[in-house]
XYZ file of C-alpha atoms in Angstrom:
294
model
C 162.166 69.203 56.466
C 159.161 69.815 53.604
C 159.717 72.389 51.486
C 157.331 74.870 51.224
C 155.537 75.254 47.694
C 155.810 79.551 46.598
C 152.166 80.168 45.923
C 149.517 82.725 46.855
C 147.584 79.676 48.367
C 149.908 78.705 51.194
C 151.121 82.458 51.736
C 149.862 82.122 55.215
C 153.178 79.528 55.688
C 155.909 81.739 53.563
C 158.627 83.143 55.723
C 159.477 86.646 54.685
C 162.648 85.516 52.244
C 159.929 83.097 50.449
C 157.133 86.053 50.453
C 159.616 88.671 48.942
C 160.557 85.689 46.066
C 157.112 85.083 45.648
C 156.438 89.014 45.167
C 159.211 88.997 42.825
C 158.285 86.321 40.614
C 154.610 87.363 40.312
C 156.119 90.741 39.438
C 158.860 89.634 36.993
C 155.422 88.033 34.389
C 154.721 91.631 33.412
C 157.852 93.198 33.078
C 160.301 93.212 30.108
C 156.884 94.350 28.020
C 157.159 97.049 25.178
C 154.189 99.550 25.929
C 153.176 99.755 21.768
C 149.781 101.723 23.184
C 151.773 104.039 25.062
C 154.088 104.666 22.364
C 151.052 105.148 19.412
C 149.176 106.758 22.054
C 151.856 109.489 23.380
C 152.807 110.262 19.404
C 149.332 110.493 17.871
C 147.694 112.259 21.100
C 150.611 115.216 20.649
C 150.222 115.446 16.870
C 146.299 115.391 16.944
C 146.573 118.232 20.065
C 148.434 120.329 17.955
C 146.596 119.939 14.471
C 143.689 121.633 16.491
C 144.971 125.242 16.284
C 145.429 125.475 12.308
C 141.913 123.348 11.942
C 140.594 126.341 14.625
C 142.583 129.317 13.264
C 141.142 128.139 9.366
C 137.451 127.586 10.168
C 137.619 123.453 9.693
C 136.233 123.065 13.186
C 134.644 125.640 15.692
C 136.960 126.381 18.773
C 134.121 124.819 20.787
C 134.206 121.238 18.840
C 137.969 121.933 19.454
C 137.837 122.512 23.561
C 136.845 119.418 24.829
C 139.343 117.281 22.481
C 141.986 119.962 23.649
C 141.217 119.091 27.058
C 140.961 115.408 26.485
C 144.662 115.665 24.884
C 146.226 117.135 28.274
C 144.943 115.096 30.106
C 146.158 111.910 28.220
C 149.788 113.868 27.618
C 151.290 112.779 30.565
C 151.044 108.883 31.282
C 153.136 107.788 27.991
C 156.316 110.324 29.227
C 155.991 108.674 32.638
C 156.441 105.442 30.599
C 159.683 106.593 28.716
C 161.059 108.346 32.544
C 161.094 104.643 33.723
C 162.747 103.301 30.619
C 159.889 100.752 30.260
C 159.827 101.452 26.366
C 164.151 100.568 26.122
C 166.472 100.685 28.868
C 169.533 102.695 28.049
C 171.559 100.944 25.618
C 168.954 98.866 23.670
C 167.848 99.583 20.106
C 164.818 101.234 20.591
C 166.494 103.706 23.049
C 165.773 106.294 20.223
C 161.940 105.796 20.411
C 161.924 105.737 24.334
C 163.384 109.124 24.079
C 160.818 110.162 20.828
C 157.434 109.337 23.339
C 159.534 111.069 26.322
C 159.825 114.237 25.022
C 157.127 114.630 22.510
C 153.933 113.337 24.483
C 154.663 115.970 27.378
C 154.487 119.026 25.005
C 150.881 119.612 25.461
C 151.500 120.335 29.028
C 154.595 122.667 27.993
C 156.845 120.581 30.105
C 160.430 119.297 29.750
C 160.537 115.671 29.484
C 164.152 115.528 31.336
C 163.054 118.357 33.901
C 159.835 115.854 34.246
C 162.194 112.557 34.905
C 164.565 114.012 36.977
C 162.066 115.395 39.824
C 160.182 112.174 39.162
C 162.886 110.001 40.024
C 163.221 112.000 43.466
C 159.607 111.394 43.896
C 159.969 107.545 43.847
C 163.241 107.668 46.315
C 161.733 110.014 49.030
C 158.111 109.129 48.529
C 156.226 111.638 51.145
C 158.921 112.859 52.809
C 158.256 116.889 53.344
C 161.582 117.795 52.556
C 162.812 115.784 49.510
C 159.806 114.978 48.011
C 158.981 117.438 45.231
C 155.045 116.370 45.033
C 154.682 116.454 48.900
C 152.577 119.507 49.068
C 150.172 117.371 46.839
C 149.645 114.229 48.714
C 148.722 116.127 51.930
C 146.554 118.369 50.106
C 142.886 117.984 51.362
C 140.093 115.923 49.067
C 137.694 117.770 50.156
C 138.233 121.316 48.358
C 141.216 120.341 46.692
C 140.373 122.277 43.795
C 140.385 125.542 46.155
C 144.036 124.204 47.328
C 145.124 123.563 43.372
C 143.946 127.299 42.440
C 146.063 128.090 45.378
C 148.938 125.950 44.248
C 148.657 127.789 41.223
C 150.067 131.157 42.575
C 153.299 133.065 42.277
C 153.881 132.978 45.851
C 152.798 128.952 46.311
C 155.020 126.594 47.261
C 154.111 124.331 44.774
C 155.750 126.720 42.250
C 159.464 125.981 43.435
C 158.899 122.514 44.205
C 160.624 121.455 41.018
C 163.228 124.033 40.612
C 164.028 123.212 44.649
C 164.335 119.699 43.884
C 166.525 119.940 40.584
C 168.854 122.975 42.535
C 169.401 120.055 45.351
C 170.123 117.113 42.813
C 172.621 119.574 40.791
C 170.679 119.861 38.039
C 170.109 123.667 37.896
C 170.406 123.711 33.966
C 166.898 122.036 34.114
C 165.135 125.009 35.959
C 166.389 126.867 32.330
C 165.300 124.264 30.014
C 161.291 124.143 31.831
C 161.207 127.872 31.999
C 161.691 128.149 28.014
C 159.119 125.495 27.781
C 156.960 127.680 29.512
C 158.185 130.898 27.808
C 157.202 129.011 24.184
C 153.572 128.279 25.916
C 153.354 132.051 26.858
C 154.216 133.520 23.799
C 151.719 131.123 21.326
C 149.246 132.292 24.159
C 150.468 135.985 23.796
C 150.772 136.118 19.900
C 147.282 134.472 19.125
C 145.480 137.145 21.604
C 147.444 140.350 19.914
C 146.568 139.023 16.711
C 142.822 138.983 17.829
C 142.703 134.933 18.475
C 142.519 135.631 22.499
C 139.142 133.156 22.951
C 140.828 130.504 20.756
C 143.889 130.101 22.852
C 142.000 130.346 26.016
C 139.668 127.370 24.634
C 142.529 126.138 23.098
C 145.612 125.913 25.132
C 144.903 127.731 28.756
C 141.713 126.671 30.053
C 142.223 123.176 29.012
C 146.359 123.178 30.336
C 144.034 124.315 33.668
C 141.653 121.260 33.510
C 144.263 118.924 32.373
C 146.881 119.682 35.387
C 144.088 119.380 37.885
C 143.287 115.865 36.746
C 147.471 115.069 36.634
C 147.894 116.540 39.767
C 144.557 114.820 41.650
C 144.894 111.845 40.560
C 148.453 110.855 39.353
C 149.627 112.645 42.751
C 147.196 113.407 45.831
C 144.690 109.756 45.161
C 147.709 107.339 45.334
C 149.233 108.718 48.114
C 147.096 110.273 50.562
C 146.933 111.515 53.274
C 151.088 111.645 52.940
C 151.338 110.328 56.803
C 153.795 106.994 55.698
C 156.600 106.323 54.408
C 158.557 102.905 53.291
C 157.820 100.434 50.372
C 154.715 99.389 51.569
C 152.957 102.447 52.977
C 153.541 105.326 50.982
C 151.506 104.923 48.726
C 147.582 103.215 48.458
C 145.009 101.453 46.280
C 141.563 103.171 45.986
C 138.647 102.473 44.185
C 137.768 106.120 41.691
C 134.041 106.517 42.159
C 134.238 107.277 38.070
C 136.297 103.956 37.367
C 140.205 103.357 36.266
C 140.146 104.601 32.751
C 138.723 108.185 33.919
C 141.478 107.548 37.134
C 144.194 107.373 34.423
C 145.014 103.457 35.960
C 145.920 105.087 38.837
C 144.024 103.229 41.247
C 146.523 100.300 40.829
C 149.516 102.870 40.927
C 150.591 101.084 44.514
C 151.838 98.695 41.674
C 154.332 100.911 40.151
C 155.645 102.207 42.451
C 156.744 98.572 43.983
C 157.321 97.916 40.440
C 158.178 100.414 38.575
C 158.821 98.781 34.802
C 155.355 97.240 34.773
C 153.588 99.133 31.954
C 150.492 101.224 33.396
C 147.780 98.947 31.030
C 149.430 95.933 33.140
C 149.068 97.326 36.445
C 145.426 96.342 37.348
C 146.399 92.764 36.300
C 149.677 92.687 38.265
C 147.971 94.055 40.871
C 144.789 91.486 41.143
C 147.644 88.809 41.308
C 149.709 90.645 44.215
C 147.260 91.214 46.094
C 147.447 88.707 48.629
C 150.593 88.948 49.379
C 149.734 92.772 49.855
C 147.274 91.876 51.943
C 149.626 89.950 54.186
C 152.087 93.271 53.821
C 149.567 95.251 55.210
C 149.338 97.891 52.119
C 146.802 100.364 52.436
C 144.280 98.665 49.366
C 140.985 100.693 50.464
C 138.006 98.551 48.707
C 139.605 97.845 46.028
């Protein structure tokens, strides 16, 4: 009996065994890769967000020149701490552990968020991927796109679930002491906000630190959450989450229109993910993944 050859251009003649190989070996090229962007990128972007207040609070730069690179700063805080939660800068053990743990915690701090209260709800978002009960970003991926800034103001409340999403999730996993460790995060954020208004700095730490922790949590939560895994009706490897094609491109998506990708494969680095994902997509297609246009 011939042997059939693993490639993309007979996938029509793979048995499910020689597709999952296949998948596996495409995948494999773009792991085991050290993330250097991330790693300048999460260090720098936290060191330049916080250089803004003293530059503000000393007349080097107007709050207004400072605004829109305080905004730009949350938004990019995130993605390199997502890289450190899936140990794609060092597994545990190797000798660069240290700096996986460096990015993890300090490129989060703009958003005033624990790095380990981040990874621990994170990893419960990859094992129950829209399930209503045990995933903590659920209430996100069913949100609606159309006025889903109306539903994030919302979300936003005291009395919103979205509040005790986390603290549910980490009170379920037996992680409690993590519910602590955010709130001081959040008790730090409060007080810089509280001590720059009494001392008569209340505009620059709206402009500095509130308004753009606002903007930059909308675009986390749009498209690092609802976008890749709407409308939240599937679950399984294949179906919970999608492709889609951002109608302002993949750099202003945060790579996220490729994140079906990570989640199949979660040690590719995000700046390999569109690559990955233009050579898995065939056998996607023959998965039947939900890849929009894209």
């Amino acid at each position: 009996m011939a042997t059939v050859a693993l490639s993309v251009d007979n996938i029509d003649q793979l048995s499910d065994s020689q597709l999952d190989l296949l998948e596996r070996q495409i995948a494999g090229k773009f792991m085991r890769v050290v993330p250097w962007s991330a790693v300048v990128w999460g260090l720098l972007n936290c060191v330049l967000f916080f250089a803004l207040f003293p530059l503000v609070l000393f007349d080097a730069i107007s709050e207004w020149v400072a605004f829109p690179i305080a905004t730009l700063c949350i938004m990019l805080a995130y993605l390199p701490s997502h890289e450190a939660q899936h140990n794609i800068i060092a597994a545990r053990g190797a000798p660069l552990r240290w700096l996986n743990e460096l990015v993890g915690h300090v490129s989060p701090l703009p958003l005033a968020f624990s790095y380990r209260a981040l990874r621990a709800t994170h990893m419960q978002h990859h094992a129950h991927t829209n399930d209503p009960e045990l995933d903590p970003d659920y209430d996100i991926h069913e949100a609606p796109e159309r006025g889903y800034f109306l539903t994030y103001l919302k979300q936003l409340q005291p009395s919103s679930k979205r509040n005790d999403a986390y603290g549910v999730c980490l009170q379920r996993i037996g992680q409690p002491e993590l519910i602590f460790e955010q709130a001081l995060f959040e008790i730090a954020y409060l007080l810089v906000l509280f001590t720059m208004a009494w001392t008569g700095y209340a505009i620059e730490a709206a402009l500095l630190w509130w308004l753009p922790r606002m903007i930059g949590l909308y675009h986390t939560f749009y498209y690092l959450a609802r976008e890749p895994h709407t409308p939240a009706e599937k679950q399984g490897r294949y179906a919970d989450t999608r492709a889609f094609r951002s109608r302002f491109g993949n750099v202003v998506s945060a790579g996220m229109q490729y994140h079906i990708v990570h989640h199949l494969y979660p040690k590719i680095p995000l700046r390999l993910t569109p690559q990955a994902y233009r050579e898995l997509r065939p056998l996607l297609v023959r998965r039947g993944c939900d890849l929009g246009d894209l």
